[in-house]
Coordinates of C-alpha atoms in Angstrom, one line a residue:
M196 CA 41.8 -46.4 40.0
P197 CA 40.9 -49.8 41.6
F198 CA 39.8 -48.2 44.9
V199 CA 37.6 -45.6 43.2
A200 CA 36.1 -48.3 40.9
A201 CA 35.3 -50.5 44.0
I202 CA 33.6 -47.6 45.8
R203 CA 31.5 -46.9 42.6
R204 CA 30.5 -50.6 42.5
V205 CA 29.4 -50.5 46.1
A206 CA 27.4 -47.3 45.5
L207 CA 25.8 -48.7 42.4
G208 CA 24.8 -51.8 44.3
A209 CA 23.2 -49.7 47.0
V210 CA 21.2 -47.7 44.4
L211 CA 20.0 -50.9 42.7
A212 CA 18.9 -52.3 46.1
L213 CA 16.9 -49.1 46.7
L214 CA 15.3 -49.3 43.3
A215 CA 14.3 -52.9 43.9
S216 CA 12.8 -51.9 47.3
G217 CA 10.9 -49.0 45.8
A218 CA 12.7 -46.6 48.1
L219 CA 13.8 -44.3 45.2
A220 CA 11.1 -41.8 44.1
A221 CA 10.0 -41.8 40.5
G222 CA 10.7 -38.1 40.3
P223 CA 13.0 -35.6 42.1
G224 CA 10.1 -33.9 44.0
R225 CA 11.1 -30.5 42.7
S226 CA 11.8 -28.9 39.4
A227 CA 15.0 -27.4 38.0
I228 CA 15.6 -25.1 35.0
A229 CA 18.7 -23.9 33.2
S230 CA 18.2 -21.4 30.5
P231 CA 20.4 -18.8 28.8
H232 CA 18.2 -15.9 29.8
H233 CA 16.5 -14.9 33.1
E234 CA 13.3 -14.0 31.3
A235 CA 13.0 -17.5 29.8
T236 CA 13.7 -19.1 33.2
A237 CA 11.0 -16.8 34.8
A238 CA 8.6 -17.9 32.0
A239 CA 9.2 -21.6 32.9
Q240 CA 8.8 -20.9 36.6
H241 CA 5.4 -19.3 36.0
I242 CA 4.2 -22.2 33.9
L243 CA 5.3 -24.8 36.5
Q244 CA 3.6 -22.7 39.2
Q245 CA 0.4 -22.8 37.1
G246 CA 0.4 -26.6 37.2
G247 CA 2.3 -27.2 33.9
N248 CA 4.8 -29.9 33.4
A249 CA 8.3 -29.8 31.9
F250 CA 6.9 -30.0 28.4
D251 CA 4.7 -27.0 29.0
A252 CA 7.7 -25.2 30.5
A253 CA 9.7 -26.1 27.4
V254 CA 7.1 -24.3 25.2
A255 CA 7.2 -21.3 27.4
I256 CA 11.1 -21.1 27.4
S257 CA 11.3 -21.6 23.6
A258 CA 8.7 -18.8 23.0
A259 CA 10.4 -16.5 25.5
L260 CA 13.8 -17.1 23.9
A261 CA 12.2 -16.2 20.6
V262 CA 11.6 -12.8 22.0
V263 CA 14.8 -12.1 24.0
E264 CA 17.3 -14.0 21.9
P265 CA 16.4 -13.1 18.2
Y266 CA 20.1 -13.7 17.5
G267 CA 19.9 -17.4 18.6
S268 CA 16.5 -18.8 17.9
G269 CA 12.9 -17.9 17.2
L270 CA 9.7 -18.7 15.4
G271 CA 11.6 -18.1 12.1
G272 CA 14.0 -21.0 13.0
G273 CA 13.9 -24.6 14.3
G274 CA 15.5 -27.0 16.7
F275 CA 15.7 -30.4 18.4
F276 CA 13.8 -31.4 21.5
L277 CA 15.0 -34.5 23.5
L278 CA 12.2 -35.6 25.9
R279 CA 12.1 -37.8 29.0
E280 CA 8.7 -39.1 30.1
A281 CA 8.6 -40.0 33.7
G282 CA 7.7 -43.4 35.0
D283 CA 9.0 -46.5 36.6
T284 CA 10.7 -47.1 33.3
P285 CA 11.3 -43.7 31.7
R286 CA 10.5 -43.3 28.0
Y287 CA 12.4 -41.1 25.7
A288 CA 11.4 -39.2 22.5
F289 CA 13.1 -36.9 20.0
L290 CA 11.2 -34.2 18.2
D291 CA 13.0 -33.1 15.1
A292 CA 11.8 -29.5 14.2
R293 CA 14.8 -28.8 12.0
E294 CA 13.9 -26.4 9.1
R295 CA 13.2 -27.9 5.7
A296 CA 14.3 -26.7 2.2
P297 CA 11.5 -25.1 0.1
A298 CA 10.1 -27.2 -2.7
A299 CA 11.8 -25.0 -5.3
A300 CA 15.2 -25.6 -3.7
R301 CA 17.7 -27.3 -5.9
A302 CA 21.3 -28.5 -5.6
D303 CA 22.8 -25.7 -7.7
M304 CA 20.8 -22.8 -6.4
Y305 CA 23.8 -21.1 -4.8
L306 CA 26.1 -21.6 -7.8
K307 CA 26.7 -19.1 -10.6
D308 CA 29.0 -20.1 -13.5
G309 CA 30.0 -23.2 -11.4
K310 CA 31.0 -21.2 -8.4
V311 CA 29.3 -20.8 -5.0
Q312 CA 27.9 -17.3 -4.3
P313 CA 28.3 -17.2 -0.5
G314 CA 26.0 -14.3 0.2
L315 CA 23.0 -16.0 -1.2
S316 CA 22.9 -18.7 1.4
I317 CA 23.8 -16.4 4.3
N318 CA 21.8 -13.1 4.0
G319 CA 18.3 -12.5 2.7
P320 CA 15.3 -14.6 2.1
L321 CA 16.9 -17.1 -0.3
A322 CA 18.9 -18.3 2.7
A323 CA 15.8 -19.2 4.7
A324 CA 14.5 -22.7 5.0
I325 CA 10.9 -23.3 6.2
P326 CA 10.7 -22.8 10.0
G327 CA 10.0 -25.7 12.3
L328 CA 9.8 -24.2 15.8
P329 CA 6.1 -23.1 15.6
Q330 CA 5.1 -26.7 14.7
A331 CA 7.2 -28.1 17.5
L332 CA 5.6 -25.9 20.1
A333 CA 2.1 -26.9 19.0
D334 CA 3.2 -30.6 18.9
L335 CA 4.7 -30.5 22.4
A336 CA 1.5 -28.8 23.9
A337 CA -0.8 -31.3 22.1
T338 CA 1.1 -34.5 22.8
H339 CA 2.8 -34.0 26.1
G340 CA 1.6 -30.8 27.8
K341 CA -0.9 -30.4 30.6
L342 CA -1.8 -26.8 29.7
P343 CA -3.3 -25.4 26.5
L344 CA -0.8 -23.8 24.1
K345 CA -2.3 -20.4 24.8
D346 CA -1.3 -20.6 28.5
S347 CA 2.3 -21.6 27.7
L348 CA 2.7 -18.8 25.1
A349 CA 1.3 -16.2 27.4
P350 CA 4.6 -15.2 29.2
A351 CA 6.3 -14.7 25.8
I352 CA 3.4 -12.6 24.5
R353 CA 3.6 -10.3 27.6
L354 CA 7.4 -10.1 27.2
A355 CA 7.1 -9.1 23.5
N356 CA 4.6 -6.4 24.3
Q357 CA 6.4 -5.0 27.4
G358 CA 9.9 -5.4 26.0
F359 CA 13.2 -6.6 27.4
A360 CA 16.5 -4.9 28.2
V361 CA 19.5 -5.3 25.8
D362 CA 22.4 -7.1 27.5
R363 CA 26.0 -7.7 26.6
I364 CA 25.3 -10.9 24.7
Y365 CA 22.7 -9.1 22.5
R366 CA 25.2 -6.3 21.8
D367 CA 27.9 -8.8 20.9
R368 CA 25.7 -10.7 18.4
A369 CA 24.3 -7.5 16.9
T370 CA 27.8 -6.2 16.5
M371 CA 28.8 -9.3 14.6
R372 CA 25.9 -8.9 12.2
L373 CA 25.6 -5.2 12.1
N374 CA 26.1 -4.7 8.4
A375 CA 23.6 -7.4 7.5
L376 CA 21.0 -6.0 9.9
R377 CA 21.5 -2.5 8.4
D378 CA 21.0 -3.9 4.9
D379 CA 17.4 -5.0 5.8
A380 CA 15.2 -2.1 6.7
E381 CA 12.8 -4.1 8.8
S382 CA 15.6 -5.9 10.7
A383 CA 17.2 -2.6 11.4
R384 CA 13.9 -1.2 12.7
L385 CA 13.3 -4.1 15.0
F386 CA 16.8 -4.9 16.4
L387 CA 18.9 -1.7 16.0
A388 CA 18.6 1.8 17.5
G389 CA 19.3 4.6 15.2
N390 CA 20.7 2.1 12.7
D391 CA 23.4 1.1 15.3
V392 CA 23.8 -1.5 18.0
P393 CA 21.5 -0.6 20.9
A394 CA 23.1 0.6 24.2
L395 CA 23.0 -1.7 27.3
G396 CA 19.6 -1.5 28.9
T397 CA 17.8 -0.3 25.8
L398 CA 14.2 -1.6 25.8
I399 CA 13.3 -3.7 22.8
R400 CA 9.6 -4.0 22.3
Q401 CA 8.1 -6.3 19.6
P402 CA 4.4 -5.8 19.2
E403 CA 4.3 -7.5 15.8
L404 CA 5.9 -10.6 17.3
A405 CA 3.4 -10.5 20.1
T406 CA 0.6 -10.5 17.5
T407 CA 2.2 -13.5 15.7
L408 CA 2.4 -15.4 19.0
Q409 CA -1.2 -14.5 19.8
R410 CA -2.3 -15.9 16.5
M411 CA -0.6 -19.2 17.4
A412 CA -2.2 -19.1 20.8
E413 CA -5.6 -18.8 19.2
H414 CA -5.2 -21.1 16.2
G415 CA -2.3 -23.4 17.0
R416 CA 0.0 -24.5 14.2
D417 CA -2.5 -23.2 11.6
G418 CA -2.1 -19.8 13.0
F419 CA 1.4 -19.8 11.6
Y420 CA 1.5 -22.2 8.7
R421 CA -1.9 -21.3 7.1
G422 CA -4.1 -18.2 6.9
P423 CA -3.3 -14.5 6.9
L424 CA 0.1 -14.9 8.6
A425 CA 1.3 -17.5 6.2
K426 CA 0.3 -15.3 3.3
R427 CA 2.1 -12.3 4.7
L428 CA 5.2 -14.5 5.2
V429 CA 5.2 -15.8 1.7
D430 CA 4.5 -12.4 0.1
G431 CA 7.3 -10.8 2.1
V432 CA 9.8 -13.6 1.2
R433 CA 8.9 -13.6 -2.5
Q434 CA 8.9 -9.8 -2.9
A435 CA 12.5 -9.8 -1.6
G436 CA 13.6 -12.6 -3.9
G437 CA 12.9 -15.7 -2.0
I438 CA 11.2 -18.9 -3.2
W439 CA 8.8 -19.9 -0.4
T440 CA 5.2 -20.8 -1.3
L441 CA 2.0 -21.3 0.7
D442 CA 2.3 -25.0 0.1
D443 CA 5.7 -25.1 1.6
L444 CA 4.3 -23.7 4.9
A445 CA 1.2 -25.8 4.9
A446 CA 3.2 -29.0 4.2
Y447 CA 5.7 -28.5 7.0
R448 CA 5.7 -31.2 9.7
S449 CA 8.1 -31.9 12.5
A450 CA 9.3 -35.5 12.8
W451 CA 9.2 -37.8 15.9
R452 CA 12.3 -39.9 15.8
E453 CA 13.8 -42.6 18.0
P454 CA 16.6 -41.0 20.1
L455 CA 20.1 -42.4 19.7
R456 CA 20.7 -44.7 22.7
Y457 CA 24.1 -46.1 23.6
P458 CA 25.2 -48.1 26.6
L459 CA 28.1 -46.8 28.7
A460 CA 30.1 -48.3 31.6
E461 CA 28.6 -48.5 35.1
Q462 CA 25.0 -49.0 33.8
R463 CA 24.9 -45.5 32.4
E464 CA 23.2 -44.9 29.1
L465 CA 23.7 -42.1 26.6
I466 CA 20.4 -40.8 25.2
S467 CA 21.1 -38.2 22.5
S468 CA 20.2 -36.8 19.1
P469 CA 19.9 -39.1 16.0
P470 CA 20.3 -37.8 12.4
P471 CA 19.8 -35.2 11.0
S472 CA 22.0 -34.4 14.0
A473 CA 25.6 -35.7 13.7
G474 CA 26.2 -34.8 17.3
G475 CA 24.8 -37.8 19.1
I476 CA 26.8 -40.2 17.0
A477 CA 30.0 -38.2 17.6
L478 CA 29.3 -38.2 21.4
A479 CA 28.6 -42.0 21.5
Q480 CA 31.8 -42.7 19.5
S481 CA 33.9 -40.4 21.6
L482 CA 32.7 -41.9 24.9
A483 CA 33.1 -45.4 23.7
M484 CA 36.7 -44.8 22.7
L485 CA 37.4 -43.0 26.0
Q486 CA 36.2 -46.0 27.9
R487 CA 39.2 -47.9 26.4
L488 CA 41.7 -45.2 27.4
P489 CA 43.0 -44.3 30.9
W490 CA 41.9 -40.7 30.6
Q491 CA 40.7 -40.3 34.2
S492 CA 44.2 -41.1 35.7
A493 CA 46.1 -39.2 33.0
E494 CA 47.9 -35.9 33.7
P495 CA 46.3 -32.9 31.9
V496 CA 48.3 -32.9 28.7
Q497 CA 47.9 -36.7 28.3
R498 CA 44.1 -36.4 29.0
S499 CA 43.8 -33.6 26.4
H500 CA 45.7 -35.8 23.9
Y501 CA 43.2 -38.7 24.4
V502 CA 40.2 -36.4 24.1
V503 CA 41.5 -34.7 21.0
E504 CA 42.3 -38.0 19.3
V505 CA 38.8 -39.5 19.9
L506 CA 37.2 -36.3 18.7
R507 CA 39.4 -36.3 15.5
R508 CA 38.2 -39.8 14.7
A509 CA 34.5 -39.2 15.6
Y510 CA 34.3 -36.0 13.6
R511 CA 35.8 -37.7 10.6
D512 CA 32.6 -39.7 10.1
R513 CA 30.3 -36.7 10.0
G514 CA 30.4 -36.4 6.2
L515 CA 28.7 -39.8 5.9
L516 CA 25.5 -38.5 7.5
G517 CA 22.4 -36.6 6.3
D518 CA 18.6 -36.3 6.6
P519 CA 17.3 -39.8 7.4
D520 CA 14.3 -39.1 5.2
Y521 CA 16.6 -38.7 2.2
V522 CA 19.7 -40.8 2.8
S523 CA 20.6 -44.1 4.5
N524 CA 22.8 -43.3 7.5
P525 CA 25.3 -46.0 8.5
V526 CA 24.6 -45.6 12.2
N527 CA 25.0 -49.2 13.2
R528 CA 28.3 -49.5 11.4
L529 CA 29.6 -46.2 13.0
L530 CA 28.6 -47.4 16.5
A531 CA 29.7 -51.1 16.1
R532 CA 32.0 -52.2 19.0
H533 CA 34.6 -53.6 16.8
Y534 CA 34.8 -50.4 14.7
L535 CA 35.1 -48.2 17.8
T536 CA 37.6 -50.6 19.4
G537 CA 39.8 -50.3 16.2
L538 CA 39.6 -46.5 16.3
A539 CA 40.6 -46.4 19.9
D540 CA 43.5 -48.8 19.4
S541 CA 44.8 -46.7 16.5
I542 CA 45.5 -43.8 18.9
E543 CA 49.2 -43.4 19.6
V544 CA 49.8 -42.8 23.3
H545 CA 52.2 -39.8 23.0
Q546 CA 51.8 -38.6 19.4
A547 CA 49.1 -36.8 17.4
T548 CA 47.6 -38.6 14.5
P549 CA 47.7 -36.3 11.4
S550 CA 44.2 -36.1 10.0
S551 CA 45.8 -36.8 6.6
A552 CA 46.7 -40.3 7.9
L553 CA 43.1 -41.2 8.4
P554 CA 40.7 -42.2 5.6
P555 CA 39.4 -39.0 3.9
S556 CA 36.0 -37.5 4.6
P557 CA 34.3 -34.3 3.6
A558 CA 35.0 -31.3 5.9
W559 CA 32.2 -29.1 7.1
R560 CA 31.1 -26.2 9.2
E561 CA 27.9 -24.6 10.4
G562 CA 26.7 -21.5 12.2
D563 CA 27.6 -21.5 15.8
H564 CA 25.1 -19.1 17.5
T565 CA 22.2 -21.2 18.5
T566 CA 20.6 -21.5 22.0
H567 CA 20.0 -24.3 24.5
F568 CA 17.9 -25.0 27.7
S569 CA 17.2 -27.8 30.0
V570 CA 14.2 -28.3 32.4
I571 CA 13.0 -31.1 34.6
D572 CA 9.8 -31.1 36.7
A573 CA 9.0 -32.6 40.1
Q574 CA 7.7 -35.8 38.5
G575 CA 10.8 -36.4 36.5
N576 CA 9.7 -35.3 33.0
A577 CA 12.5 -33.5 31.3
V578 CA 13.4 -31.7 28.1
S579 CA 16.8 -30.8 26.7
A580 CA 16.4 -28.6 23.7
T581 CA 18.8 -26.9 21.2
L582 CA 17.2 -24.2 19.0
S583 CA 18.7 -22.2 16.1
V584 CA 18.4 -19.7 13.4
N585 CA 22.0 -20.6 12.4
L586 CA 24.1 -17.4 12.2
P587 CA 23.4 -14.5 14.7
F588 CA 20.0 -13.0 13.6
G589 CA 19.8 -15.8 11.0
A590 CA 19.5 -14.4 7.5
A591 CA 19.1 -10.9 8.9
F592 CA 15.9 -10.7 6.9
S593 CA 12.7 -9.9 8.8
V594 CA 9.3 -10.2 7.1
P595 CA 7.5 -6.8 7.5
G596 CA 4.5 -6.8 9.9
T597 CA 5.3 -10.2 11.5
G598 CA 8.2 -9.5 13.9
L599 CA 10.0 -12.6 12.5
V600 CA 13.6 -12.7 11.6
L601 CA 14.2 -15.7 9.3
N602 CA 16.8 -18.4 9.6
N603 CA 19.7 -18.9 7.2
E604 CA 19.8 -22.7 7.7
M605 CA 20.1 -23.3 4.0
D606 CA 23.8 -22.5 4.5
D607 CA 24.1 -25.7 6.6
F608 CA 23.6 -27.7 3.4
A609 CA 26.7 -28.5 1.2
A610 CA 26.1 -25.7 -1.3
D611 CA 28.5 -27.4 -3.7
P612 CA 28.7 -31.1 -3.0
G613 CA 31.3 -31.6 -5.7
G614 CA 33.5 -28.7 -4.6
S615 CA 33.1 -26.5 -1.6
N616 CA 30.4 -24.7 0.4
S617 CA 30.4 -21.1 1.4
Y618 CA 33.1 -21.7 4.0
G619 CA 35.5 -23.0 1.4
L620 CA 35.2 -26.6 2.7
A621 CA 34.7 -29.8 0.9
G622 CA 31.0 -30.7 0.3
S623 CA 29.0 -33.9 0.9
Q624 CA 26.4 -35.5 -1.3
A625 CA 24.6 -36.8 1.8
N626 CA 24.0 -33.2 2.8
A627 CA 23.3 -31.7 -0.6
V628 CA 20.4 -29.3 -1.1
A629 CA 17.1 -31.0 -2.0
A630 CA 13.5 -30.0 -1.9
G631 CA 12.0 -30.6 1.5
K632 CA 15.3 -31.9 3.0
R633 CA 16.6 -30.9 6.4
P634 CA 20.2 -29.8 6.7
L635 CA 22.6 -31.8 8.8
S636 CA 23.4 -30.3 12.3
S637 CA 25.6 -30.7 15.3
M638 CA 22.9 -29.7 17.8
S639 CA 23.1 -32.4 20.5
P640 CA 20.6 -32.2 23.3
T641 CA 21.7 -35.1 25.5
F642 CA 20.8 -37.1 28.6
I643 CA 23.0 -39.5 30.6
E644 CA 20.9 -41.8 32.8
S645 CA 21.7 -44.6 35.2
P646 CA 19.8 -46.3 38.0
G647 CA 21.1 -43.6 40.4
Q648 CA 21.6 -40.5 38.3
F649 CA 20.1 -38.4 35.6
A650 CA 21.8 -35.5 33.8
S651 CA 21.0 -33.2 30.9
F652 CA 23.4 -31.5 28.7
G653 CA 23.5 -29.2 25.7
T654 CA 24.9 -26.0 24.3
P655 CA 24.9 -23.8 21.2
G656 CA 28.2 -23.7 19.3
G657 CA 27.8 -25.2 15.8
S658 CA 30.5 -27.7 15.0
R659 CA 31.9 -27.4 18.5
I660 CA 28.8 -28.6 20.2
P661 CA 29.7 -32.3 20.5
S662 CA 33.2 -31.5 21.9
M663 CA 31.7 -29.1 24.5
V664 CA 29.1 -31.6 25.6
L665 CA 31.8 -34.3 25.8
L666 CA 33.9 -32.2 28.2
S667 CA 30.9 -31.6 30.4
V668 CA 29.9 -35.3 30.4
M669 CA 33.4 -36.0 31.6
G670 CA 32.7 -33.8 34.6
L671 CA 29.7 -36.1 35.4
L672 CA 31.8 -39.2 35.0
E673 CA 34.4 -37.9 37.4
G674 CA 31.9 -36.8 40.0
R675 CA 32.8 -33.1 39.8
P676 CA 30.4 -30.5 41.1
V677 CA 27.6 -29.6 38.7
A678 CA 28.5 -26.0 38.5
E679 CA 31.9 -27.0 37.0
W680 CA 30.4 -28.9 34.1
P681 CA 29.5 -25.9 32.0
A682 CA 32.4 -23.8 33.3
T683 CA 35.2 -26.2 32.2
P684 CA 37.8 -24.6 29.8
R685 CA 37.2 -25.7 26.3
Y686 CA 39.2 -27.1 23.4
H687 CA 38.1 -28.7 20.1
H688 CA 39.2 -30.7 17.2
Q689 CA 37.0 -31.6 14.2
Y690 CA 39.3 -33.7 11.9
L691 CA 39.6 -30.9 9.3
P692 CA 41.0 -28.4 9.5
D693 CA 43.8 -30.3 11.4
V694 CA 43.9 -27.7 14.2
L695 CA 43.5 -27.9 18.0
E696 CA 41.3 -24.9 18.8
H697 CA 41.0 -23.7 22.3
E698 CA 39.6 -20.8 24.4
P699 CA 42.1 -18.3 25.9
G700 CA 43.7 -19.7 29.0
T701 CA 42.7 -23.3 28.5
F702 CA 46.3 -24.4 28.3
S703 CA 49.4 -23.0 30.1
A704 CA 52.5 -22.1 28.1
R705 CA 54.1 -25.4 29.2
Q706 CA 51.1 -27.4 28.2
K707 CA 51.0 -25.7 24.8
A708 CA 54.7 -26.5 24.2
E709 CA 54.1 -30.2 25.2
L710 CA 51.1 -30.5 22.8
E711 CA 53.1 -28.9 20.0
E712 CA 55.9 -31.4 20.6
R713 CA 53.3 -34.2 20.2
G714 CA 52.5 -32.8 16.7
Y715 CA 49.5 -30.6 17.4
R716 CA 48.9 -27.2 15.7
L717 CA 47.2 -25.0 18.2
K718 CA 44.9 -22.1 17.6
D719 CA 43.6 -19.7 20.3
V720 CA 40.2 -18.7 19.0
G721 CA 40.5 -15.4 20.9
R722 CA 37.2 -15.6 22.8
Q723 CA 35.1 -17.9 24.9
Y724 CA 32.5 -19.9 23.2
G725 CA 29.3 -21.9 23.9
N726 CA 26.6 -21.4 26.5
Q727 CA 25.9 -24.7 28.2
Q728 CA 22.8 -25.3 30.4
V729 CA 22.9 -28.5 32.5
L730 CA 20.8 -30.4 35.1
Y731 CA 21.6 -33.1 37.5
W732 CA 19.2 -35.3 39.5
D733 CA 20.8 -37.5 42.2
K734 CA 18.1 -40.2 42.6
A735 CA 19.5 -41.8 45.7
G736 CA 20.2 -38.5 47.5
G737 CA 16.9 -37.0 46.3
T738 CA 18.5 -33.7 45.1
V739 CA 18.3 -31.8 41.9
E740 CA 20.6 -29.1 40.6
A741 CA 20.9 -26.8 37.6
A742 CA 23.8 -24.8 36.3
S743 CA 24.1 -22.1 33.6
D744 CA 27.3 -21.4 31.7
P745 CA 29.2 -18.5 33.3
R746 CA 30.2 -17.3 29.8
G747 CA 26.6 -16.2 29.2
V748 CA 23.9 -14.3 31.1
G749 CA 21.7 -17.4 31.8
Q750 CA 19.9 -18.2 35.0
S751 CA 19.4 -21.6 36.7
A752 CA 16.7 -22.2 39.3
T753 CA 15.2 -25.0 41.4
G754 CA 11.9 -25.4 43.1
Y755 CA 8.1 -26.0 42.6

């Protein structure tokens, strides 16, 4: 609306004037944390109270989540960390701690007689890539932290020894993977009670995991990737039929990459995840297309139509992407203004575009039970991190004596690039299995920054992550209260299958009928999904807020 736009221009001018005068503080003056579990939030608060910064707090949160959320992340998995380094001109960094395929991995390792054997890339040690999270924690402490690694790991070590209480999310995830957990004696011992899902309030203690964390506290990355623990990991994997070697562990390194940066309207900038994440590109494309569409003034069905159509087009391009260390990603072409203008102009105002009418692209899917947190300190340093073991409890395989449940991220590769992966979807050569390669991901830790605002977004949810983050970013762009961003009802389209998925209650009966008249095929997924954790810093007002998704059991906090 013209009046709203005028008000925004006046407000932006005032903020710029304050910046020029030096009246705006370099940092918010207090910290904020949004994490999916109260124990992780408490760990971060402790570290900040001890004089640590946001990067130290990120180590503490990640390690604590490895204890209390074995279904979502852990030392046996990996993740992406988006960093903001405070200053008059903030600097951004992206730490890629995605797991890597073992050196013995090959493109046909999950095929037998030309057909994919789904179980091999889902359950057991052959499904596990080389973990990246331990390296990331050591890297963060060494390059950006103020405290030694041992201090930042201390809350998680205490938590693993003392135990945590089973909550409804733990029970839900354990129920989903109950048979797989039962099939592995060590996983059953660690995460079940009497070979069944633990009751609410059951105390889960993990002394072996505490010992593993203590080894890292004393020896850093070599405490995990070399020495006695590395040998125990390799022996346990190989005895159960896996292909890890000591060289695989010793050779693992995380990768520092340039974050994806994309200018938006009103001097905002998107700072998000580059490949091997496909999420940042999908977000940039979606926001760029929405800028050409009157979505803010549209009634609900029309707005949903615009959002679904930009998502359909953005998700179509995902099959072109892969690990940047192995393939050349056409990022510049996918983010070119003329290309995105053409995509936006191809959207019919009142009619769905059948995905079959767009140029073909490989379909895909990935595990959707990861975890996410956001933290900012008083100086303005910030971390947005999405961590994963892929499916709940990863490969449901735990290495005896280590407390570690391993990821099943190998299933995020295209198991059969010429045919279909374990989900029955078309494969992609760019994301084919190869030794040392990182699988493509949708994990999308994201910042939006302008002269007057800073916001952090992210969520678990596999292929639905970019659509969830987009819906939350729209809340920022509209000026809605921060608590509403992660609570917004969710819907999703990913090009193929050509289905508009949604949570129960997202659309009314009338809205569903209108969408169907436009040509959409709707699917109620039957449950709520995602667990978004967001932050907002109003630089002009000097306030900072955090919000946790009401779908989860997370806790947000400000102070210090």
